[in-house]
Amino acid sequence: MATKNHNLSQIDTPLPSAADMKFGIVVAEWNREVTEALLEGAVRTLRSAGCPDLNILIKYVPGTFELALGAQFFAEYTDVDAVIAIGCVIQGDTRHFDFICEGATQGITQLQIQWNMPIAFGVLTVNDMQQALDRAGGKLGNKGDEAAATAIHMVKLQNDMEAASPNHEPDRRSIN
Ligand code: DLZ
C-alpha cells in the first residue's frame, strides 16, 4: 500500500551488486517531462549498484498502454535479466485512465509470470501533474529509483534461487 509522504527514493534494504546484471528500460512517451525524470532516477540507481552503462538498454513506446508489449519485446529479443517499465498516467475526465492502468498492470503481471522474468512497475498513476512531479524527483522522491531497486533485488533473488535449485535447467536467458 502507498504510504502518505513515503519517499520513493529511500531504499531501506542495501542494494546487491548489479555489476553482472543487464536491464531493459521501457519508457512511455506520454507525459514525457515526468517519464524522463523517472528514467533518470532508474538509471542513477542502476549505476549506483554498479551496473555498467552497456548493460542498460532503453527503448520508448508511445504510452503506458504499450509498456507491456515493449517489455515483451525485451524478453523476446534481448538477453536482459529484468525490465523496468516506466510511465505516468494522469486522471482525466473520462474512464480512459482506468483502462490504461488496468491494461498496463494486468499485461505486466501476466508477462513476468509467463516469462519468469522480473518486470518492475515504475508507473505513476496520479490525479494531477503536481502529484506526478512530486514523485518524479520532487518532494516525495523518484519512483524510478524504487522501480530500479526492485528490479535489482528480484534479479538477485532469481539468480540465488536458480543457483540453489536441485532441478536447475538452462532457462530462457542462457538459451538466448
Ligand atoms: C490516450 C492516453 C491518455 C488519455 N492519457 C495517457 C496518460 O495519461 N499516460 C500515458 O502514458 N498514456 C496516455 N494515453 C495513451 C495510451 O497509453 C496509449 O498510448 C493510447 O491509448 C494508444 O494505444
PDB file of C-alpha atoms in Angstrom, residues 15-73:
ATOM      1  CA  LEU A  15      21.271  -2.875  -2.913  1.00  0.00           C
ATOM      2  CA  PRO A  16      23.105  -6.002  -4.090  1.00  0.00           C
ATOM      3  CA  SER A  17      25.756  -5.518  -6.758  1.00  0.00           C
ATOM      4  CA  ALA A  18      24.284  -5.153 -10.248  1.00  0.00           C
ATOM      5  CA  ALA A  19      27.713  -5.348 -11.911  1.00  0.00           C
ATOM      6  CA  ASP A  20      26.808  -8.569 -13.752  1.00  0.00           C
ATOM      7  CA  MET A  21      23.156  -7.777 -14.385  1.00  0.00           C
ATOM      8  CA  LYS A  22      21.541  -6.474 -17.565  1.00  0.00           C
ATOM      9  CA  PHE A  23      18.360  -4.386 -17.661  1.00  0.00           C
ATOM     10  CA  GLY A  24      15.904  -3.178 -20.265  1.00  0.00           C
ATOM     11  CA  ILE A  25      14.028   0.029 -19.538  1.00  0.00           C
ATOM     12  CA  VAL A  26      10.845   0.668 -21.486  1.00  0.00           C
ATOM     13  CA  VAL A  27       9.656   4.263 -21.247  1.00  0.00           C
ATOM     14  CA  ALA A  28       6.262   5.723 -22.189  1.00  0.00           C
ATOM     15  CA  GLU A  29       6.413   8.976 -24.156  1.00  0.00           C
ATOM     16  CA  TRP A  30       3.137  10.339 -22.754  1.00  0.00           C
ATOM     17  CA  ASN A  31       3.834  12.928 -20.028  1.00  0.00           C
ATOM     18  CA  ARG A  32       7.444  12.875 -21.167  1.00  0.00           C
ATOM     19  CA  GLU A  33       8.595  15.543 -18.714  1.00  0.00           C
ATOM     20  CA  VAL A  34       7.678  13.107 -15.950  1.00  0.00           C
ATOM     21  CA  THR A  35       8.808   9.851 -17.572  1.00  0.00           C
ATOM     22  CA  GLU A  36      12.243  11.315 -18.423  1.00  0.00           C
ATOM     23  CA  ALA A  37      12.685  12.220 -14.747  1.00  0.00           C
ATOM     24  CA  LEU A  38      11.649   8.690 -13.726  1.00  0.00           C
ATOM     25  CA  LEU A  39      14.104   7.275 -16.282  1.00  0.00           C
ATOM     26  CA  GLU A  40      16.904   9.412 -14.834  1.00  0.00           C
ATOM     27  CA  GLY A  41      16.146   8.049 -11.377  1.00  0.00           C
ATOM     28  CA  ALA A  42      16.142   4.440 -12.596  1.00  0.00           C
ATOM     29  CA  VAL A  43      19.441   4.809 -14.462  1.00  0.00           C
ATOM     30  CA  ARG A  44      21.053   6.565 -11.494  1.00  0.00           C
ATOM     31  CA  THR A  45      20.040   3.739  -9.166  1.00  0.00           C
ATOM     32  CA  LEU A  46      21.278   1.022 -11.546  1.00  0.00           C
ATOM     33  CA  ARG A  47      24.619   2.825 -11.892  1.00  0.00           C
ATOM     34  CA  SER A  48      24.898   3.275  -8.140  1.00  0.00           C
ATOM     35  CA  ALA A  49      24.634  -0.522  -7.779  1.00  0.00           C
ATOM     36  CA  GLY A  50      27.491  -0.981 -10.261  1.00  0.00           C
ATOM     37  CA  CYS A  51      25.509  -1.787 -13.397  1.00  0.00           C
ATOM     38  CA  PRO A  52      27.631  -0.769 -16.424  1.00  0.00           C
ATOM     39  CA  ASP A  53      26.009   1.617 -18.934  1.00  0.00           C
ATOM     40  CA  LEU A  54      26.413  -1.024 -21.658  1.00  0.00           C
ATOM     41  CA  ASN A  55      24.058  -3.247 -19.659  1.00  0.00           C
ATOM     42  CA  ILE A  56      21.275  -0.665 -19.567  1.00  0.00           C
ATOM     43  CA  LEU A  57      19.123  -0.783 -22.709  1.00  0.00           C
ATOM     44  CA  ILE A  58      16.472   1.916 -23.147  1.00  0.00           C
ATOM     45  CA  LYS A  59      13.517   1.848 -25.554  1.00  0.00           C
ATOM     46  CA  TYR A  60      10.495   4.136 -25.926  1.00  0.00           C
ATOM     47  CA  VAL A  61       6.836   3.274 -26.540  1.00  0.00           C
ATOM     48  CA  PRO A  62       4.009   5.751 -27.235  1.00  0.00           C
ATOM     49  CA  GLY A  63       2.094   5.401 -23.954  1.00  0.00           C
ATOM     50  CA  THR A  64       1.678   3.413 -20.763  1.00  0.00           C
ATOM     51  CA  PHE A  65      -0.788   1.114 -22.516  1.00  0.00           C
ATOM     52  CA  GLU A  66       2.097  -0.095 -24.725  1.00  0.00           C
ATOM     53  CA  LEU A  67       4.504  -0.791 -21.846  1.00  0.00           C
ATOM     54  CA  ALA A  68       3.622  -4.483 -21.530  1.00  0.00           C
ATOM     55  CA  LEU A  69       4.300  -5.154 -25.195  1.00  0.00           C
ATOM     56  CA  GLY A  70       7.517  -3.135 -25.044  1.00  0.00           C
ATOM     57  CA  ALA A  71       8.595  -5.268 -22.076  1.00  0.00           C
ATOM     58  CA  GLN A  72       7.709  -8.404 -24.017  1.00  0.00           C
ATOM     59  CA  PHE A  73       9.944  -7.262 -26.884  1.00  0.00           C
TER      60      PHE A  73
END
